Amino acid sequence: MHSTSRWSNRSVSQGSSLQTFWRGFDAPRHYDEMIGPDGQVRASASNLARHLLSLSVDEMRRRQEAAERAIMEMGITFTVYSEGENIDRAWPFDVIPRTLSAVEWQRTEIGLIQRLTALNRFIDDIYHEQRIVKDGIVPRWVVETSGARLAACVGANPIHGVWAHICGSDLVRDADGTLYVLEDNLRVPSGVSYMIENRIVMKQIFAELFAGRDIQPVEDYTSALYDMLASLSPRPGDEPEIVVLTPGIFNSAYFEHSYLAQKMGAELVEGADLVVTDDDCVHMKTVDGLVRVDVIYSRVNAEFLDPDAFRADSLLGVRGLVRAWRAGKVALANAPGTGVADDKVVYAFVPEMIRYYLGEDAILPNVETWLCSDDKHRKYVLGNLDKLVVKPASESGGYGMLIGPHATTAQRQEFCGLIENNPRNYIAQPTLSLSTVPTLVRDSIEPRHVDLRPFILQGKSSYVTPGGLTRVALRQGSLVVNSSQGGGSKDTWVTGN
């Protein structure tokens, strides 16, 4: 394809074929979010495809370069840890958005709220009566061997009975078109600032696409986050003092911490900026003296939050913070102890949790999961490593995992040893045929695999972002979408079609 050619001068409507214009779509091997198996444009993407096909390759490339300049000028970065160094990189972004229909998203939203509601019931139950364990729904060993169950949280009663206030659930679409929940991120889920900034950049670069279009907004997330946090305040009659607690500038998500604090009008603080007084209240140190804090949006891992309650060597937390939280003098979002439900072994039991606590079937299905701690499961996993994805129970960011079909014999043998030595720490899932989205690659548009991370807020009420952060594997054939490992992102449109 010559760089000055056009993909098409034909008008595109639902039913028009793109097979002859876009590389990689002549015989789709995966579910594509824009192009059907017969090469026809899906209804939710018809307006977008029509516009894209009116642009030359040079014009698309200019738009991509303009987006990259905007990202640099706006200072949108993420941090990669490499060989003991922290490297700031510009946020990788592709200008062709992903589209989802409002009808499908309405059902997905209900399913996400259902899921987080059950997870919060589970967390509260585990720190109280453990009915779900006594009734044999979740095996006792799952809870007792979880390093994320914190003794200091037993018997605590956070407001509204909610422990996980912010959740980022990763969704994937398999070849059959079904959206599955791949995992739930409940401790310190990140990425929402990039979702918002992706939309801001798209509105600058493709302003004409938003004129008169029914693309659902995502920019109201920070208002929804503020309202949710305010609903947790122990002094509901007053204007709450909300702070965002960050580990500091060297954390990989520091851009997001500062971004969200600024957008909410909250103070960005580190542990040294806070103190717990004798009356169990948390105060922020200011030039004018101490100011009482009502709500802390914590981006610090729970084990570092309070050296009195958890790791004694922590320099990131606040001494006495858990005591103040348990006394009801301050709210913590997410609450410490939430990680007990952020375990990939626990993930396997979420459909049963939904039935147990809510009396409903799960709206969004799990991916089939094998627990290596189970003798039969482990035997199957060890005999089929060339077909499976193996994940450590508590890691995130795509680290420590094995993608069997893409692994070497030596790598699979290494994982055999790891699983045998610590079976509780590993689960396995089938290698899904992740859906694809058209992506600009040099002078052509090619399919690349994606996942989706919507964000769910739960306090007095619930909120779900329309769409979320679409992460894309920029390397051809790769299934790894994490930005720390070569992935990028796209704007996500929920449209009325």
Short mmCIF file of C-alpha atoms in Angstrom, two decimals:
data_model
loop_
_atom_site.label_atom_id
_atom_site.label_comp_id
_atom_site.label_asym_id
_atom_site.label_seq_id
_atom_site.Cartn_x
_atom_site.Cartn_y
_atom_site.Cartn_z
CA MET A 1 0.00 0.00 0.00
CA HIS A 2 1.52 3.30 -1.07
CA SER A 3 1.69 5.96 1.66
CA THR A 4 -0.29 8.51 -0.36
CA SER A 5 -3.12 6.18 -1.34
CA ARG A 6 -6.56 6.24 0.18
CA TRP A 7 -8.14 3.23 1.82
CA SER A 8 -11.35 3.98 -0.05
CA ASN A 9 -13.37 6.79 -1.54
CA ARG A 10 -16.58 4.78 -1.21
CA SER A 11 -19.13 5.74 1.36
CA VAL A 12 -19.35 3.18 4.14
CA SER A 13 -22.53 2.05 5.79
CA GLN A 14 -23.40 -1.02 7.77
CA GLY A 15 -22.99 -3.85 5.31
CA SER A 16 -20.14 -2.29 3.32
CA SER A 17 -17.02 -4.42 3.07
CA LEU A 18 -13.58 -3.28 4.24
CA GLN A 19 -11.79 -6.46 3.26
CA THR A 20 -10.12 -4.93 0.23
CA PHE A 21 -8.84 -1.88 2.10
CA TRP A 22 -7.37 -3.02 5.38
CA ARG A 23 -4.54 -5.45 5.75
CA GLY A 24 -5.13 -8.43 7.99
CA PHE A 25 -8.92 -8.40 7.65
CA ASP A 26 -9.35 -10.41 4.47
CA ALA A 27 -9.86 -13.59 6.53
CA PRO A 28 -10.36 -12.61 10.19
CA ARG A 29 -9.08 -15.28 12.53
CA HIS A 30 -10.33 -13.55 15.66
CA TYR A 31 -13.42 -11.67 16.75
CA ASP A 32 -12.81 -8.12 15.59
CA GLU A 33 -14.55 -5.24 17.39
CA MET A 34 -15.08 -3.27 14.17
CA ILE A 35 -15.22 -5.82 11.35
CA GLY A 36 -17.46 -8.89 11.33
CA PRO A 37 -16.34 -12.33 10.13
CA ASP A 38 -17.81 -11.59 6.70
CA GLY A 39 -15.85 -8.33 6.42
CA GLN A 40 -18.86 -6.15 7.19
CA VAL A 41 -18.69 -3.13 9.49
CA ARG A 42 -20.39 -3.66 12.84
CA ALA A 43 -23.25 -1.27 13.57
CA SER A 44 -21.54 0.39 16.53
CA ALA A 45 -18.56 1.33 14.31
CA SER A 46 -20.30 2.37 11.09
CA ASN A 47 -19.88 6.14 11.56
CA LEU A 48 -16.27 5.73 12.62
CA ALA A 49 -15.40 3.45 9.69
CA ARG A 50 -17.04 5.81 7.21
CA HIS A 51 -14.88 8.68 8.45
CA LEU A 52 -11.66 6.69 8.57
CA LEU A 53 -12.12 5.51 5.02
CA SER A 54 -12.36 9.12 3.85
CA LEU A 55 -8.83 9.86 5.07
CA SER A 56 -5.55 9.20 3.32
CA VAL A 57 -2.79 7.25 4.95
CA ASP A 58 -0.76 10.46 5.20
CA GLU A 59 -3.61 12.18 6.99
CA MET A 60 -3.98 9.30 9.46
CA ARG A 61 -0.27 9.41 10.11
CA ARG A 62 -0.45 13.16 10.77
CA ARG A 63 -3.27 12.59 13.23
CA GLN A 64 -1.23 9.93 15.02
CA GLU A 65 1.79 12.22 15.22
CA ALA A 66 -0.40 15.06 16.51
CA ALA A 67 -1.73 12.75 19.24
CA GLU A 68 1.79 11.80 20.25
CA ARG A 69 2.81 15.48 20.43
CA ALA A 70 -0.24 16.26 22.58
CA ILE A 71 0.66 13.43 24.95
CA MET A 72 4.18 14.79 25.31
CA GLU A 73 2.98 18.36 25.84
CA MET A 74 0.39 17.24 28.42
CA GLY A 75 3.05 15.26 30.28
CA ILE A 76 1.12 11.98 30.14
CA THR A 77 3.68 9.40 31.21
CA PHE A 78 4.05 6.06 32.90
CA THR A 79 7.06 4.63 34.70
CA VAL A 80 8.87 1.43 33.80
CA TYR A 81 11.19 -0.21 36.32
CA SER A 82 14.25 -1.48 34.48
CA GLU A 83 17.54 -2.71 35.94
CA GLY A 84 17.10 -0.70 39.12
CA GLU A 85 16.13 2.49 37.28
CA ASN A 86 12.81 4.29 36.96
CA ILE A 87 12.24 5.31 33.36
CA ASP A 88 9.44 7.73 32.45
CA ARG A 89 7.95 7.08 29.05
CA ALA A 90 5.27 8.84 27.04
CA TRP A 91 1.93 7.06 27.20
CA PRO A 92 1.57 4.82 24.10
CA PHE A 93 -1.66 5.61 22.26
CA ASP A 94 -3.32 4.56 19.01
CA VAL A 95 -5.75 6.96 17.35
CA ILE A 96 -8.27 4.38 16.08
CA PRO A 97 -10.80 3.97 18.90
CA ARG A 98 -12.61 0.84 19.99
CA THR A 99 -16.39 0.93 19.75
CA LEU A 100 -19.01 -0.85 21.88
CA SER A 101 -22.78 -0.67 21.55
CA ALA A 102 -24.80 0.98 24.32
CA VAL A 103 -27.11 -2.05 24.42
CA GLU A 104 -24.26 -4.44 25.15
CA TRP A 105 -22.69 -2.02 27.59
CA GLN A 106 -25.89 -1.65 29.62
CA ARG A 107 -25.82 -5.38 30.37
CA THR A 108 -22.07 -5.28 31.06
CA GLU A 109 -22.50 -2.43 33.52
CA ILE A 110 -25.14 -4.34 35.47
CA GLY A 111 -22.86 -7.37 35.52
CA LEU A 112 -19.92 -5.37 36.86
CA ILE A 113 -21.98 -3.87 39.69
CA GLN A 114 -23.32 -7.34 40.52
CA ARG A 115 -19.79 -8.69 40.68
CA LEU A 116 -18.34 -5.96 42.89
CA THR A 117 -21.34 -6.15 45.22
CA ALA A 118 -20.72 -9.87 45.75
CA LEU A 119 -16.99 -9.32 46.23
CA ASN A 120 -17.67 -6.72 48.91
CA ARG A 121 -20.05 -9.12 50.65
CA PHE A 122 -17.33 -11.76 50.52
CA ILE A 123 -14.66 -9.50 52.01
CA ASP A 124 -16.96 -8.41 54.82
CA ASP A 125 -17.92 -12.03 55.49
CA ILE A 126 -14.29 -13.18 55.62
CA TYR A 127 -13.48 -10.59 58.29
CA HIS A 128 -16.55 -11.53 60.32
CA GLU A 129 -18.49 -14.81 60.44
CA GLN A 130 -17.02 -16.54 57.36
CA ARG A 131 -20.40 -18.04 56.51
CA ILE A 132 -19.33 -18.79 52.94
CA VAL A 133 -16.51 -20.95 54.30
CA LYS A 134 -18.66 -22.69 56.91
CA ASP A 135 -21.25 -23.48 54.24
CA GLY A 136 -18.60 -25.06 52.02
CA ILE A 137 -18.87 -22.65 49.10
CA VAL A 138 -15.28 -21.41 49.33
CA PRO A 139 -12.79 -23.95 50.75
CA ARG A 140 -11.24 -22.97 54.06
CA TRP A 141 -7.73 -23.44 52.70
CA VAL A 142 -8.31 -20.66 50.13
CA VAL A 143 -8.76 -18.13 52.94
CA GLU A 144 -6.27 -19.54 55.42
CA THR A 145 -3.43 -19.65 52.88
CA SER A 146 -4.09 -16.16 51.54
CA GLY A 147 -1.30 -13.78 52.45
CA ALA A 148 -3.67 -10.89 51.78
CA ARG A 149 -6.03 -11.69 54.67
CA LEU A 150 -4.91 -9.21 57.33
CA ALA A 151 -5.48 -9.99 61.00
CA ALA A 152 -5.68 -6.29 61.85
CA CYS A 153 -8.86 -6.04 59.76
CA VAL A 154 -10.85 -8.79 61.50
CA GLY A 155 -14.08 -7.36 62.91
CA ALA A 156 -13.73 -3.97 61.18
CA ASN A 157 -16.91 -2.33 59.89
CA PRO A 158 -16.29 0.19 57.10
CA ILE A 159 -19.18 2.50 56.25
CA HIS A 160 -21.86 1.07 53.94
CA GLY A 161 -20.24 -2.35 54.45
CA VAL A 162 -18.02 -1.60 51.46
CA TRP A 163 -14.34 -2.53 51.47
CA ALA A 164 -13.46 -2.28 47.77
CA HIS A 165 -14.65 1.17 46.67
CA ILE A 166 -12.70 1.32 43.41
CA CYS A 167 -12.34 -1.73 41.20
CA GLY A 168 -10.81 -2.21 37.77
CA SER A 169 -12.08 -5.48 36.27
CA ASP A 170 -10.28 -6.71 33.17
CA LEU A 171 -12.62 -7.91 30.43
CA VAL A 172 -11.67 -9.93 27.36
CA ARG A 173 -13.74 -11.04 24.39
CA ASP A 174 -13.14 -14.54 23.05
CA ALA A 175 -13.63 -15.80 19.52
CA ASP A 176 -17.32 -16.47 20.14
CA GLY A 177 -17.93 -12.78 20.95
CA THR A 178 -18.60 -13.35 24.66
CA LEU A 179 -17.18 -10.84 27.14
CA TYR A 180 -15.45 -12.62 30.03
CA VAL A 181 -14.04 -11.24 33.26
CA LEU A 182 -10.35 -12.14 33.25
CA GLU A 183 -9.52 -10.75 36.69
CA ASP A 184 -10.62 -8.22 39.30
CA ASN A 185 -8.18 -5.54 40.49
CA LEU A 186 -9.27 -4.45 43.95
CA ARG A 187 -6.21 -3.29 45.88
CA VAL A 188 -4.95 -0.19 44.07
CA PRO A 189 -6.40 -0.41 40.53
CA SER A 190 -4.79 2.02 38.12
CA GLY A 191 -5.28 3.35 34.61
CA VAL A 192 -8.39 5.51 34.88
CA SER A 193 -6.47 8.76 34.31
CA TYR A 194 -5.23 7.40 31.00
CA MET A 195 -8.80 6.55 30.02
CA ILE A 196 -9.77 10.20 30.58
CA GLU A 197 -6.70 11.62 28.88
CA ASN A 198 -7.20 9.34 25.88
CA ARG A 199 -10.61 10.95 25.39
CA ILE A 200 -9.21 14.47 25.74
CA VAL A 201 -6.54 13.73 23.12
CA MET A 202 -9.10 12.19 20.75
CA LYS A 203 -11.31 15.27 21.01
CA GLN A 204 -8.36 17.41 19.97
CA ILE A 205 -7.25 15.19 17.11
CA PHE A 206 -10.63 14.05 15.79
CA ALA A 207 -12.92 16.88 16.89
CA GLU A 208 -15.18 16.29 13.88
CA LEU A 209 -16.00 12.77 15.08
CA PHE A 210 -17.59 14.08 18.28
CA ALA A 211 -19.83 16.71 16.69
CA GLY A 212 -23.40 15.56 17.09
CA ARG A 213 -22.37 11.97 17.89
CA ASP A 214 -23.86 9.94 20.74
CA ILE A 215 -20.53 8.89 22.26
CA GLN A 216 -21.00 8.47 26.01
CA PRO A 217 -18.69 10.75 28.06
CA VAL A 218 -16.03 9.47 30.45
CA GLU A 219 -14.79 12.81 31.79
CA ASP A 220 -17.30 12.80 34.66
CA TYR A 221 -15.39 9.98 36.39
CA THR A 222 -13.50 12.31 38.72
CA SER A 223 -16.77 13.92 39.85
CA ALA A 224 -18.22 10.47 40.50
CA LEU A 225 -15.06 9.49 42.38
CA TYR A 226 -15.28 12.61 44.55
CA ASP A 227 -18.96 11.98 45.32
CA MET A 228 -18.26 8.37 46.25
CA LEU A 229 -15.38 9.33 48.53
CA ALA A 230 -17.43 12.10 50.11
CA SER A 231 -20.17 9.57 50.91
CA LEU A 232 -17.67 7.76 53.15
CA SER A 233 -16.94 10.75 55.38
CA PRO A 234 -17.39 10.19 59.14
CA ARG A 235 -18.62 13.80 59.33
CA PRO A 236 -21.39 13.75 56.69
CA GLY A 237 -22.79 17.14 57.64
CA ASP A 238 -19.59 18.97 56.79
CA GLU A 239 -17.60 19.49 53.61
CA PRO A 240 -15.22 16.51 53.74
CA GLU A 241 -11.47 16.87 53.66
CA ILE A 242 -10.32 14.30 51.10
CA VAL A 243 -6.68 13.46 50.38
CA VAL A 244 -4.95 11.15 47.92
CA LEU A 245 -2.19 9.17 49.62
CA THR A 246 0.71 8.36 47.28
CA PRO A 247 3.94 6.41 47.86
CA GLY A 248 5.73 9.28 46.10
CA ILE A 249 7.11 10.42 42.80
CA PHE A 250 8.98 7.19 42.06
CA ASN A 251 5.82 5.10 41.98
CA SER A 252 4.87 3.93 38.47
CA ALA A 253 1.38 5.41 38.82
CA TYR A 254 2.40 8.76 40.31
CA PHE A 255 1.08 10.61 37.25
CA GLU A 256 -2.36 9.20 38.02
CA HIS A 257 -2.18 10.01 41.72
CA SER A 258 -1.42 13.67 41.06
CA TYR A 259 -3.90 13.82 38.19
CA LEU A 260 -6.84 12.53 40.24
CA ALA A 261 -5.99 14.74 43.22
CA GLN A 262 -5.90 17.80 41.00
CA LYS A 263 -9.16 16.97 39.22
CA MET A 264 -10.99 16.35 42.53
CA GLY A 265 -9.54 19.41 44.24
CA ALA A 266 -8.03 17.10 46.86
CA GLU A 267 -4.62 17.33 48.48
CA LEU A 268 -1.93 14.92 47.29
CA VAL A 269 -0.07 13.69 50.37
CA GLU A 270 2.60 11.22 51.40
CA GLY A 271 2.66 9.34 54.68
CA ALA A 272 4.92 11.91 56.33
CA ASP A 273 2.28 14.59 55.70
CA LEU A 274 -0.26 12.87 57.96
CA VAL A 275 -0.39 12.21 61.69
CA VAL A 276 -2.84 10.36 63.94
CA THR A 277 -3.57 12.24 67.17
CA ASP A 278 -4.52 10.83 70.56
CA ASP A 279 -8.23 11.07 69.77
CA ASP A 280 -7.71 8.65 66.83
CA CYS A 281 -8.30 11.37 64.24
CA VAL A 282 -6.06 11.77 61.20
CA HIS A 283 -4.66 15.22 60.51
CA MET A 284 -2.75 16.71 57.60
CA LYS A 285 0.21 18.94 58.34
CA THR A 286 -0.08 22.36 56.71
CA VAL A 287 1.69 25.71 57.08
CA ASP A 288 -1.33 26.87 59.09
CA GLY A 289 -1.30 23.89 61.43
CA LEU A 290 -3.10 20.55 61.52
CA VAL A 291 -6.21 20.00 59.40
CA ARG A 292 -8.45 17.01 60.10
CA VAL A 293 -8.76 14.50 57.25
CA ASP A 294 -12.04 12.65 56.69
CA VAL A 295 -11.33 10.41 53.71
CA ILE A 296 -8.10 8.96 52.38
CA TYR A 297 -7.99 7.63 48.82
CA SER A 298 -5.01 5.36 49.33
CA ARG A 299 -2.71 4.40 46.47
CA VAL A 300 -0.34 2.69 48.90
CA ASN A 301 -0.37 -1.10 49.22
CA ALA A 302 -2.09 -2.15 52.45
CA GLU A 303 0.95 -3.79 54.03
CA PHE A 304 2.75 -0.43 53.99
CA LEU A 305 -0.14 1.67 55.33
CA ASP A 306 0.60 1.52 59.04
CA PRO A 307 3.84 0.32 60.67
CA ASP A 308 1.92 -0.40 63.89
CA ALA A 309 -0.53 -2.76 62.17
CA PHE A 310 1.47 -4.21 59.27
CA ARG A 311 5.09 -3.87 58.19
CA ALA A 312 7.08 -2.25 60.96
CA ASP A 313 9.74 -1.08 58.51
CA SER A 314 7.31 0.88 56.31
CA LEU A 315 8.21 4.50 55.65
CA LEU A 316 5.23 5.05 53.34
CA GLY A 317 2.35 4.83 55.77
CA VAL A 318 1.03 6.57 58.87
CA ARG A 319 1.51 5.19 62.36
CA GLY A 320 -1.89 4.54 63.99
CA LEU A 321 -3.86 4.84 60.72
CA VAL A 322 -5.57 1.46 61.05
CA ARG A 323 -6.55 2.30 64.61
CA ALA A 324 -8.17 5.53 63.40
CA TRP A 325 -9.94 3.67 60.57
CA ARG A 326 -11.30 0.98 62.90
CA ALA A 327 -12.52 3.70 65.27
CA GLY A 328 -14.55 5.20 62.44
CA LYS A 329 -12.66 8.51 62.57
CA VAL A 330 -11.40 8.29 58.99
CA ALA A 331 -12.45 6.40 55.85
CA LEU A 332 -9.95 4.49 53.71
CA ALA A 333 -10.60 3.67 50.07
CA ASN A 334 -9.84 1.00 49.27
CA ALA A 335 -9.96 -0.42 52.77
CA PRO A 336 -6.99 -2.43 54.04
CA GLY A 337 -7.69 -6.14 53.77
CA THR A 338 -9.40 -5.81 50.41
CA GLY A 339 -6.65 -7.89 48.85
CA VAL A 340 -8.22 -11.08 50.22
CA ALA A 341 -10.57 -10.89 47.21
CA ASP A 342 -7.85 -9.78 44.79
CA ASP A 343 -6.36 -13.25 44.71
CA LYS A 344 -6.52 -15.13 41.41
CA VAL A 345 -7.43 -18.29 43.35
CA VAL A 346 -10.40 -16.47 44.90
CA TYR A 347 -11.36 -15.29 41.39
CA ALA A 348 -12.32 -18.85 40.49
CA PHE A 349 -15.11 -18.78 43.11
CA VAL A 350 -16.74 -15.44 42.20
CA PRO A 351 -19.70 -16.98 40.29
CA GLU A 352 -20.45 -19.09 43.38
CA MET A 353 -20.17 -15.95 45.55
CA ILE A 354 -22.75 -14.19 43.39
CA ARG A 355 -25.18 -17.07 43.78
CA TYR A 356 -24.49 -17.37 47.52
CA TYR A 357 -24.76 -13.70 48.51
CA LEU A 358 -27.15 -12.34 45.89
CA GLY A 359 -29.18 -15.38 44.83
CA GLU A 360 -28.43 -14.62 41.17
CA ASP A 361 -26.47 -16.17 38.34
CA ALA A 362 -23.40 -14.26 37.23
CA ILE A 363 -24.19 -11.95 34.31
CA LEU A 364 -20.55 -11.83 33.22
CA PRO A 365 -18.84 -15.24 33.06
CA ASN A 366 -15.42 -16.15 34.37
CA VAL A 367 -12.72 -17.60 32.17
CA GLU A 368 -12.31 -21.32 32.85
CA THR A 369 -9.69 -21.65 35.59
CA TRP A 370 -7.61 -24.52 36.95
CA LEU A 371 -6.24 -24.27 40.50
CA CYS A 372 -2.80 -25.82 40.75
CA SER A 373 -3.36 -26.54 44.46
CA ASP A 374 -5.95 -29.13 43.39
CA ASP A 375 -4.27 -32.45 42.54
CA LYS A 376 -6.44 -33.16 39.49
CA HIS A 377 -6.19 -29.61 38.22
CA ARG A 378 -2.43 -29.56 38.70
CA LYS A 379 -2.00 -32.83 36.80
CA TYR A 380 -3.97 -31.39 33.88
CA VAL A 381 -2.01 -28.12 33.92
CA LEU A 382 1.38 -29.80 34.00
CA GLY A 383 0.37 -32.01 31.08
CA ASN A 384 -0.91 -29.11 28.98
CA LEU A 385 1.46 -26.21 29.61
CA ASP A 386 1.88 -25.75 25.85
CA LYS A 387 -1.80 -24.77 25.60
CA LEU A 388 -2.39 -22.75 28.78
CA VAL A 389 -1.63 -19.39 30.37
CA VAL A 390 -0.21 -19.81 33.88
CA LYS A 391 -0.40 -16.91 36.35
CA PRO A 392 0.88 -16.35 39.89
CA ALA A 393 -1.98 -15.80 42.32
CA SER A 394 -0.98 -12.36 43.57
CA GLU A 395 1.07 -10.73 40.80
CA SER A 396 -0.20 -8.03 38.45
CA GLY A 397 0.96 -6.13 35.38
CA GLY A 398 1.57 -9.29 33.37
CA TYR A 399 4.62 -10.22 35.44
CA GLY A 400 5.55 -13.77 36.39
CA MET A 401 3.21 -15.45 33.90
CA LEU A 402 3.69 -18.08 31.24
CA ILE A 403 1.89 -17.97 27.89
CA GLY A 404 2.30 -21.63 27.03
CA PRO A 405 1.91 -21.56 23.23
CA HIS A 406 4.54 -18.80 22.95
CA ALA A 407 6.94 -20.22 25.54
CA THR A 408 10.07 -22.26 24.97
CA THR A 409 10.51 -25.80 26.23
CA ALA A 410 12.93 -24.50 28.86
CA GLN A 411 10.41 -21.92 30.08
CA ARG A 412 7.68 -24.53 30.38
CA GLN A 413 10.03 -26.81 32.31
CA GLU A 414 10.87 -23.95 34.65
CA PHE A 415 7.19 -23.40 35.36
CA CYS A 416 6.70 -27.10 36.06
CA GLY A 417 9.17 -26.69 38.89
CA LEU A 418 7.58 -23.49 40.17
CA ILE A 419 4.14 -25.07 40.23
CA GLU A 420 5.35 -28.23 41.95
CA ASN A 421 7.19 -26.21 44.61
CA ASN A 422 4.30 -23.84 45.36
CA PRO A 423 1.03 -25.02 43.79
CA ARG A 424 -1.10 -22.56 45.85
CA ASN A 425 0.59 -19.69 44.07
CA TYR A 426 -0.49 -20.63 40.53
CA ILE A 427 -3.65 -20.85 38.46
CA ALA A 428 -4.01 -21.68 34.78
CA GLN A 429 -6.45 -20.60 32.10
CA PRO A 430 -6.92 -21.44 28.43
CA THR A 431 -5.10 -19.28 25.90
CA LEU A 432 -7.98 -17.16 24.70
CA SER A 433 -8.30 -15.93 21.16
CA LEU A 434 -8.54 -12.29 22.28
CA SER A 435 -10.59 -9.98 20.11
CA THR A 436 -8.83 -7.47 17.89
CA VAL A 437 -9.30 -3.82 16.96
CA PRO A 438 -7.99 -2.10 13.80
CA THR A 439 -4.74 -0.33 14.73
CA LEU A 440 -2.56 2.09 12.79
CA VAL A 441 0.75 0.38 12.04
CA ARG A 442 3.05 2.56 9.94
CA ASP A 443 1.21 2.95 6.59
CA SER A 444 -1.57 0.39 7.09
CA ILE A 445 -4.32 -0.60 9.46
CA GLU A 446 -3.85 -4.01 11.01
CA PRO A 447 -5.63 -6.04 13.73
CA ARG A 448 -4.14 -6.02 17.23
CA HIS A 449 -5.36 -7.86 20.34
CA VAL A 450 -7.06 -5.89 23.12
CA ASP A 451 -8.58 -6.16 26.57
CA LEU A 452 -10.74 -3.65 28.44
CA ARG A 453 -10.53 -2.29 31.99
CA PRO A 454 -13.73 -0.53 33.07
CA PHE A 455 -13.72 1.10 36.50
CA ILE A 456 -16.46 0.52 39.05
CA LEU A 457 -17.08 2.75 42.07
CA GLN A 458 -19.07 1.55 45.06
CA GLY A 459 -19.98 3.49 48.18
CA LYS A 460 -23.48 4.65 49.05
CA SER A 461 -24.30 3.95 45.38
CA SER A 462 -22.48 2.49 42.38
CA TYR A 463 -21.03 3.93 39.17
CA VAL A 464 -19.40 2.31 36.13
CA THR A 465 -17.35 4.12 33.49
CA PRO A 466 -18.92 3.97 30.01
CA GLY A 467 -16.40 1.67 28.41
CA GLY A 468 -13.04 2.02 30.13
CA LEU A 469 -9.37 1.75 29.29
CA THR A 470 -8.76 -0.35 26.19
CA ARG A 471 -5.25 -1.76 26.27
CA VAL A 472 -3.77 -3.00 23.02
CA ALA A 473 -0.89 -5.35 22.27
CA LEU A 474 1.03 -3.28 19.74
CA ARG A 475 3.29 -6.14 18.70
CA GLN A 476 1.87 -8.32 15.96
CA GLY A 477 0.41 -11.54 17.35
CA SER A 478 1.16 -10.59 20.98
CA LEU A 479 -1.43 -11.19 23.70
CA VAL A 480 0.36 -9.00 26.28
CA VAL A 481 -1.38 -5.64 26.52
CA ASN A 482 0.36 -4.17 29.58
CA SER A 483 2.09 -0.86 28.87
CA SER A 484 5.09 -1.98 30.95
CA GLN A 485 5.60 -4.83 28.48
CA GLY A 486 5.10 -3.17 25.12
CA GLY A 487 1.37 -2.55 25.11
CA GLY A 488 -0.51 0.64 24.33
CA SER A 489 -4.02 2.03 24.65
CA LYS A 490 -7.03 3.30 22.70
CA ASP A 491 -10.00 5.50 23.40
CA THR A 492 -13.14 3.44 24.04
CA TRP A 493 -16.48 4.58 22.65
CA VAL A 494 -19.85 3.41 23.90
CA THR A 495 -22.22 4.48 21.15
CA GLY A 496 -25.97 4.48 20.79
CA ASN A 497 -25.96 2.00 17.93
#
